mmCIF file of C-alpha atoms and ligand atoms in Angstrom:
data_model
loop_
_atom_site.group_PDB
_atom_site.id
_atom_site.type_symbol
_atom_site.label_atom_id
_atom_site.label_comp_id
_atom_site.label_asym_id
_atom_site.label_seq_id
_atom_site.Cartn_x
_atom_site.Cartn_y
_atom_site.Cartn_z
ATOM 1 C CA MET A 1 178.386 146.830 219.780
ATOM 2 C CA LYS A 2 181.360 148.677 221.128
ATOM 3 C CA ILE A 3 181.806 147.934 224.809
ATOM 4 C CA ARG A 4 183.158 150.932 226.636
ATOM 5 C CA LYS A 5 182.081 150.259 230.173
ATOM 6 C CA ILE A 6 180.502 147.379 232.040
ATOM 7 C CA GLU A 7 179.283 147.412 235.563
ATOM 8 C CA LEU A 8 177.635 144.763 237.688
ATOM 9 C CA GLU A 9 175.075 147.121 239.149
ATOM 10 C CA ALA A 10 173.125 144.822 241.409
ATOM 11 C CA VAL A 11 173.036 141.230 242.576
ATOM 12 C CA THR A 12 169.752 140.759 244.354
ATOM 13 C CA GLY A 13 166.378 139.122 244.426
ATOM 14 C CA ARG A 14 164.657 142.045 246.057
ATOM 15 C CA PRO A 15 162.811 144.622 243.983
ATOM 16 C CA SER A 16 163.815 147.302 246.494
ATOM 17 C CA GLN A 17 167.449 146.676 245.554
ATOM 18 C CA TYR A 18 167.046 146.599 241.770
ATOM 19 C CA PRO A 19 168.801 149.438 239.953
ATOM 20 C CA GLU A 20 166.587 152.391 239.117
ATOM 21 C CA GLU A 21 164.115 151.884 236.280
ATOM 22 C CA GLY A 22 164.896 153.698 233.070
ATOM 23 C CA LEU A 23 167.490 151.847 231.033
ATOM 24 C CA THR A 24 166.117 149.161 228.745
ATOM 25 C CA GLU A 25 166.677 145.669 230.104
ATOM 26 C CA ILE A 26 167.071 142.413 228.242
ATOM 27 C CA ALA A 27 166.853 139.379 230.492
ATOM 28 C CA LEU A 28 168.371 135.936 230.041
ATOM 29 C CA ALA A 29 166.575 132.884 231.357
ATOM 30 C CA GLY A 30 167.500 129.230 231.319
ATOM 31 C CA ARG A 31 168.382 126.234 233.401
ATOM 32 C CA SER A 32 171.465 126.259 235.592
ATOM 33 C CA ASN A 33 174.603 125.475 233.658
ATOM 34 C CA VAL A 34 173.090 126.273 230.252
ATOM 35 C CA GLY A 35 175.745 128.933 229.667
ATOM 36 C CA LYS A 36 174.199 132.253 230.711
ATOM 37 C CA SER A 37 177.308 133.617 232.409
ATOM 38 C CA SER A 38 179.479 132.393 229.540
ATOM 39 C CA LEU A 39 177.243 134.156 227.029
ATOM 40 C CA ILE A 40 177.523 137.425 228.951
ATOM 41 C CA ASN A 41 181.310 137.113 229.174
ATOM 42 C CA THR A 42 181.567 136.424 225.464
ATOM 43 C CA LEU A 43 179.334 139.336 224.543
ATOM 44 C CA ILE A 44 181.365 141.761 226.616
ATOM 45 C CA ASN A 45 184.629 140.097 225.661
ATOM 46 C CA ARG A 46 185.798 139.360 229.195
ATOM 47 C CA ASN A 47 186.957 136.062 230.556
ATOM 48 C CA ASN A 48 185.209 135.855 233.853
ATOM 49 C CA PHE A 49 183.325 139.045 234.517
ATOM 50 C CA ALA A 50 180.134 137.066 235.000
ATOM 51 C CA ARG A 51 181.212 134.134 237.089
ATOM 52 C CA THR A 52 180.902 130.780 235.404
ATOM 53 C CA SER A 53 180.989 127.491 237.190
ATOM 54 C CA GLY A 54 181.439 123.837 236.403
ATOM 55 C CA SER A 55 178.869 122.795 238.961
ATOM 56 C CA PRO A 56 175.344 124.199 238.791
ATOM 57 C CA GLY A 57 175.210 127.121 241.195
ATOM 58 C CA LYS A 58 172.837 127.507 244.041
ATOM 59 C CA THR A 59 173.064 131.278 244.043
ATOM 60 C CA GLN A 60 169.593 132.545 243.378
ATOM 61 C CA THR A 61 169.939 136.173 242.505
ATOM 62 C CA ILE A 62 169.126 138.453 239.618
ATOM 63 C CA ASN A 63 172.313 140.046 238.279
ATOM 64 C CA PHE A 64 172.077 143.387 236.496
ATOM 65 C CA TYR A 65 174.892 144.185 234.067
ATOM 66 C CA ASN A 66 175.009 147.782 232.914
ATOM 67 C CA ILE A 67 176.481 148.083 229.418
ATOM 68 C CA ASN A 68 177.936 151.465 228.440
ATOM 69 C CA GLY A 69 175.436 153.179 230.701
ATOM 70 C CA GLU A 70 172.998 152.519 227.837
ATOM 71 C CA PHE A 71 171.108 149.349 228.673
ATOM 72 C CA ARG A 72 171.240 146.313 230.922
ATOM 73 C CA ILE A 73 171.626 142.618 230.427
ATOM 74 C CA VAL A 74 169.886 140.855 233.276
ATOM 75 C CA ASP A 75 170.932 137.360 234.305
ATOM 76 C CA LEU A 76 167.965 135.582 235.864
ATOM 77 C CA PRO A 77 168.479 132.736 238.344
ATOM 78 C CA GLY A 78 168.671 129.317 236.705
ATOM 79 C CA TYR A 79 166.182 126.530 237.206
ATOM 80 C CA GLY A 80 166.313 122.775 236.965
ATOM 81 C CA TYR A 81 168.867 122.291 239.662
ATOM 82 C CA ALA A 82 167.810 118.947 241.134
ATOM 83 C CA ARG A 83 168.986 119.257 244.685
ATOM 84 C CA VAL A 84 166.863 122.117 245.892
ATOM 85 C CA SER A 85 163.990 122.028 248.337
ATOM 86 C CA MET A 86 160.415 123.050 247.603
ATOM 87 C CA THR A 87 161.005 126.261 249.560
ATOM 88 C CA GLU A 88 163.986 127.095 247.347
ATOM 89 C CA ARG A 89 161.906 126.455 244.248
ATOM 90 C CA GLN A 90 159.145 128.662 245.581
ATOM 91 C CA LYS A 91 161.667 131.389 246.319
ATOM 92 C CA TRP A 92 163.001 131.119 242.768
ATOM 93 C CA ALA A 93 159.509 131.386 241.292
ATOM 94 C CA ASP A 94 158.607 134.366 243.482
ATOM 95 C CA MET A 95 161.812 136.158 242.626
ATOM 96 C CA ILE A 96 161.514 135.671 238.900
ATOM 97 C CA GLU A 97 157.803 136.438 238.781
ATOM 98 C CA LYS A 98 158.236 139.697 240.712
ATOM 99 C CA TYR A 99 160.823 140.766 238.177
ATOM 100 C CA LEU A 100 158.914 139.666 235.067
ATOM 101 C CA VAL A 101 155.631 141.128 236.218
ATOM 102 C CA GLY A 102 156.795 144.312 237.853
ATOM 103 C CA ARG A 103 159.724 145.531 235.819
ATOM 104 C CA GLN A 104 158.826 148.351 233.458
ATOM 105 C CA SER A 105 162.281 148.607 231.903
ATOM 106 C CA LEU A 106 162.204 144.976 230.805
ATOM 107 C CA LYS A 107 161.844 144.819 227.024
ATOM 108 C CA GLU A 108 162.695 141.241 226.087
ATOM 109 C CA VAL A 109 163.355 137.911 227.749
ATOM 110 C CA VAL A 110 165.629 135.503 225.903
ATOM 111 C CA LEU A 111 165.614 131.808 226.749
ATOM 112 C CA LEU A 112 168.866 129.880 226.613
ATOM 113 C CA LEU A 113 168.766 126.180 225.780
ATOM 114 C CA ASP A 114 171.544 123.656 225.270
ATOM 115 C CA ILE A 115 171.500 122.969 221.532
ATOM 116 C CA ARG A 116 172.252 119.301 222.113
ATOM 117 C CA HIS A 117 169.167 118.427 224.103
ATOM 118 C CA GLU A 118 165.485 118.342 223.459
ATOM 119 C CA PRO A 119 163.935 121.003 225.733
ATOM 120 C CA GLY A 120 162.662 119.580 229.018
ATOM 121 C CA GLU A 121 159.481 120.180 230.939
ATOM 122 C CA HIS A 122 160.940 123.150 232.813
ATOM 123 C CA ASP A 123 162.198 124.725 229.603
ATOM 124 C CA LYS A 124 158.745 124.383 228.112
ATOM 125 C CA MET A 125 157.149 125.971 231.161
ATOM 126 C CA MET A 126 159.648 128.818 231.108
ATOM 127 C CA TYR A 127 159.129 129.439 227.400
ATOM 128 C CA ASP A 128 155.344 129.395 227.702
ATOM 129 C CA TRP A 129 155.636 131.741 230.637
ATOM 130 C CA ILE A 130 157.854 134.144 228.672
ATOM 131 C CA LYS A 131 155.447 134.066 225.729
ATOM 132 C CA SER A 132 152.458 134.614 228.005
ATOM 133 C CA PHE A 133 153.969 137.955 229.037
ATOM 134 C CA GLY A 134 153.975 138.979 225.389
ATOM 135 C CA TYR A 135 157.691 138.684 224.659
ATOM 136 C CA LYS A 136 158.780 137.667 221.210
ATOM 137 C CA GLY A 137 160.334 134.382 222.276
ATOM 138 C CA TYR A 138 163.967 134.542 221.210
ATOM 139 C CA ILE A 139 166.054 131.478 221.980
ATOM 140 C CA ILE A 140 169.821 131.184 222.122
ATOM 141 C CA ALA A 141 170.892 127.587 221.554
ATOM 142 C CA THR A 142 174.109 127.357 223.551
ATOM 143 C CA LYS A 143 177.178 125.114 223.359
ATOM 144 C CA ALA A 144 176.802 124.864 219.583
ATOM 145 C CA ASP A 145 180.485 123.868 219.378
ATOM 146 C CA LYS A 146 179.487 120.530 220.891
ATOM 147 C CA ILE A 147 177.830 119.441 217.663
ATOM 148 C CA SER A 148 178.906 119.970 214.072
ATOM 149 C CA LYS A 149 177.528 122.921 212.148
ATOM 150 C CA GLY A 150 175.823 120.477 209.840
ATOM 151 C CA GLN A 151 173.744 119.280 212.784
ATOM 152 C CA TRP A 152 172.586 122.720 213.940
ATOM 153 C CA GLN A 153 169.480 122.825 211.793
ATOM 154 C CA LYS A 154 168.306 119.412 212.959
ATOM 155 C CA HIS A 155 168.663 120.447 216.590
ATOM 156 C CA THR A 156 167.058 123.868 216.225
ATOM 157 C CA SER A 157 164.134 122.226 214.421
ATOM 158 C CA ILE A 158 163.610 119.934 217.399
ATOM 159 C CA ILE A 159 163.596 122.966 219.709
ATOM 160 C CA LYS A 160 161.178 124.807 217.415
ATOM 161 C CA LYS A 161 158.789 121.886 217.360
ATOM 162 C CA LYS A 162 158.956 121.068 221.048
ATOM 163 C CA LEU A 163 158.390 124.657 222.193
ATOM 164 C CA ASP A 164 156.082 125.802 219.380
ATOM 165 C CA VAL A 165 158.470 128.555 218.373
ATOM 166 C CA THR A 166 156.804 130.725 215.752
ATOM 167 C CA SER A 167 159.864 131.039 213.508
ATOM 168 C CA ILE A 168 163.164 129.200 213.204
ATOM 169 C CA ASP A 169 164.791 132.637 212.866
ATOM 170 C CA LEU A 170 164.119 133.235 216.542
ATOM 171 C CA ILE A 171 166.556 130.427 217.431
ATOM 172 C CA ILE A 172 170.219 131.382 217.312
ATOM 173 C CA PRO A 173 172.907 128.716 217.694
ATOM 174 C CA PHE A 174 175.741 130.114 219.789
ATOM 175 C CA SER A 175 179.040 129.045 221.271
ATOM 176 C CA ALA A 176 180.934 130.852 223.991
ATOM 177 C CA ALA A 177 183.767 128.332 223.775
ATOM 178 C CA LYS A 178 184.364 128.857 220.051
ATOM 179 C CA LYS A 179 182.835 132.328 219.825
ATOM 180 C CA LEU A 180 180.352 131.305 217.154
ATOM 181 C CA ASN A 181 177.549 133.716 216.167
ATOM 182 C CA VAL A 182 178.633 136.400 218.625
ATOM 183 C CA ASP A 183 177.867 139.110 216.055
ATOM 184 C CA LYS A 184 174.512 137.561 215.321
ATOM 185 C CA VAL A 185 173.530 137.649 218.984
ATOM 186 C CA TRP A 186 174.718 141.255 219.283
ATOM 187 C CA GLY A 187 172.754 142.133 216.157
ATOM 188 C CA THR A 188 169.648 140.635 217.680
ATOM 189 C CA ILE A 189 170.160 142.513 220.949
ATOM 190 C CA GLU A 190 170.709 145.740 219.027
ATOM 191 C CA SER A 191 167.487 145.227 217.107
ATOM 192 C CA MET A 192 165.639 144.759 220.396
ATOM 193 C CA LEU A 193 167.125 147.997 221.700
ATOM 194 C CA GLU A 194 166.314 149.915 218.509
ATOM 195 C CA LEU A 195 162.739 148.735 218.651
ATOM 196 C CA HIS A 196 162.522 150.342 222.038
ATOM 197 C CA GLU A 197 164.205 153.533 220.867
ATOM 198 C CA GLY A 198 161.774 153.617 217.965
ATOM 199 C CA GLU A 199 158.887 154.117 220.331
ATOM 200 C CA ILE A 200 157.628 157.671 220.257
ATOM 201 C CA ASP A 201 159.071 159.762 223.023
ATOM 202 C CA LEU A 202 157.029 162.897 223.537
ATOM 203 C CA ASP A 203 160.085 164.825 224.690
ATOM 204 C CA ASP A 204 161.618 164.296 221.274
ATOM 205 C CA ILE A 205 158.788 165.758 219.270
ATOM 206 C CA LYS A 206 158.028 168.710 221.515
ATOM 207 C CA PRO A 207 159.165 171.903 219.778
ATOM 208 C CA GLU A 208 162.102 173.530 221.444
ATOM 209 C CA GLU A 209 161.386 176.619 223.429
ATOM 210 C CA GLU A 210 162.790 179.875 222.168
HETATM 211 N N1 LIG B 301 181.678 123.650 225.180
HETATM 212 C C1 LIG B 301 181.050 124.712 225.685
HETATM 213 N N2 LIG B 301 180.890 124.821 227.012
HETATM 214 C C2 LIG B 301 180.226 125.907 227.495
HETATM 215 C C3 LIG B 301 179.726 126.901 226.636
HETATM 216 N N3 LIG B 301 179.092 127.823 227.390
HETATM 217 C C4 LIG B 301 179.226 127.430 228.677
HETATM 218 N N4 LIG B 301 179.914 126.272 228.755
HETATM 219 C C5 LIG B 301 180.270 125.546 229.978
HETATM 220 O O1 LIG B 301 179.091 125.201 230.693
HETATM 221 C C6 LIG B 301 179.278 125.357 232.096
HETATM 222 C C7 LIG B 301 178.233 126.291 232.676
HETATM 223 O O2 LIG B 301 178.406 127.575 232.119
HETATM 224 P P1 LIG B 301 177.866 128.885 232.834
HETATM 225 O O3 LIG B 301 178.094 129.999 231.889
HETATM 226 O O4 LIG B 301 178.426 129.012 234.205
HETATM 227 O O5 LIG B 301 176.312 128.549 232.941
HETATM 228 P P2 LIG B 301 175.131 129.309 233.744
HETATM 229 O O6 LIG B 301 174.879 128.498 234.986
HETATM 230 O O7 LIG B 301 173.956 129.260 232.831
HETATM 231 O O8 LIG B 301 175.596 130.695 234.017
HETATM 232 C C8 LIG B 301 180.713 125.853 232.287
HETATM 233 O O9 LIG B 301 181.532 124.744 232.568
HETATM 234 C C9 LIG B 301 181.053 126.450 230.938
HETATM 235 O O10 LIG B 301 182.426 126.426 230.645
HETATM 236 C C10 LIG B 301 179.940 126.756 225.216
HETATM 237 O O11 LIG B 301 179.540 127.572 224.375
HETATM 238 N N5 LIG B 301 180.595 125.632 224.808
HETATM 239 MG MG1 LIG B 302 175.712 131.785 235.756
#
């Protein structure tokens, strides 16, 4: 993917402030600190366009990144941050559900998991939730530089088993720190976008007027 232009189009939890529907959106979900912002920065080849942080953030917004004016990568608010109140949790759930349920442009939701750890209860809930909406269930296993390549398969198998992932091919080990499998992730995103483009658009098959 050639990146020509990136724009942070909206940072909001409110549907009224989402960017206009139309461009295909691919959303990223995962617990706080799993590496969502780092993944976005690596994909677009910028150091800190999507802000990363050492401490799990409390900012609960949905961030819409417009890529080349062609599609959007959508960074969903992270979960699993221990020090939040019930009201905060409820707000998170409302925000994310409104987006997942109501967003027509949303074509795929990718779950990010730390490759080192067995998925937790919240990860399982998130994955089941994603699957229940009919999404394919892609997983990016982040921070893959933290274990040796020889260990990747063992760890992705644990993820597959724990979350009932239909195919191991849906799990992509990835490292922002060492830029491992960047092309593979882009390839996967491109295939998601092509699938959408492959849908029949009546405007395309209408004969041109004389
Ligand atoms: N070693 C390593 N650290 C990473 C990687 N990706 C993210 N991190 C670190 O994990 C922390 C959280 O990353 P961030 O992208 O802000 O996570 P987010 O909360 O999911 O957006 C930061 O300290 C990052 O530097 C990676 O691929 N390898
Ligand atoms: Mg982030």
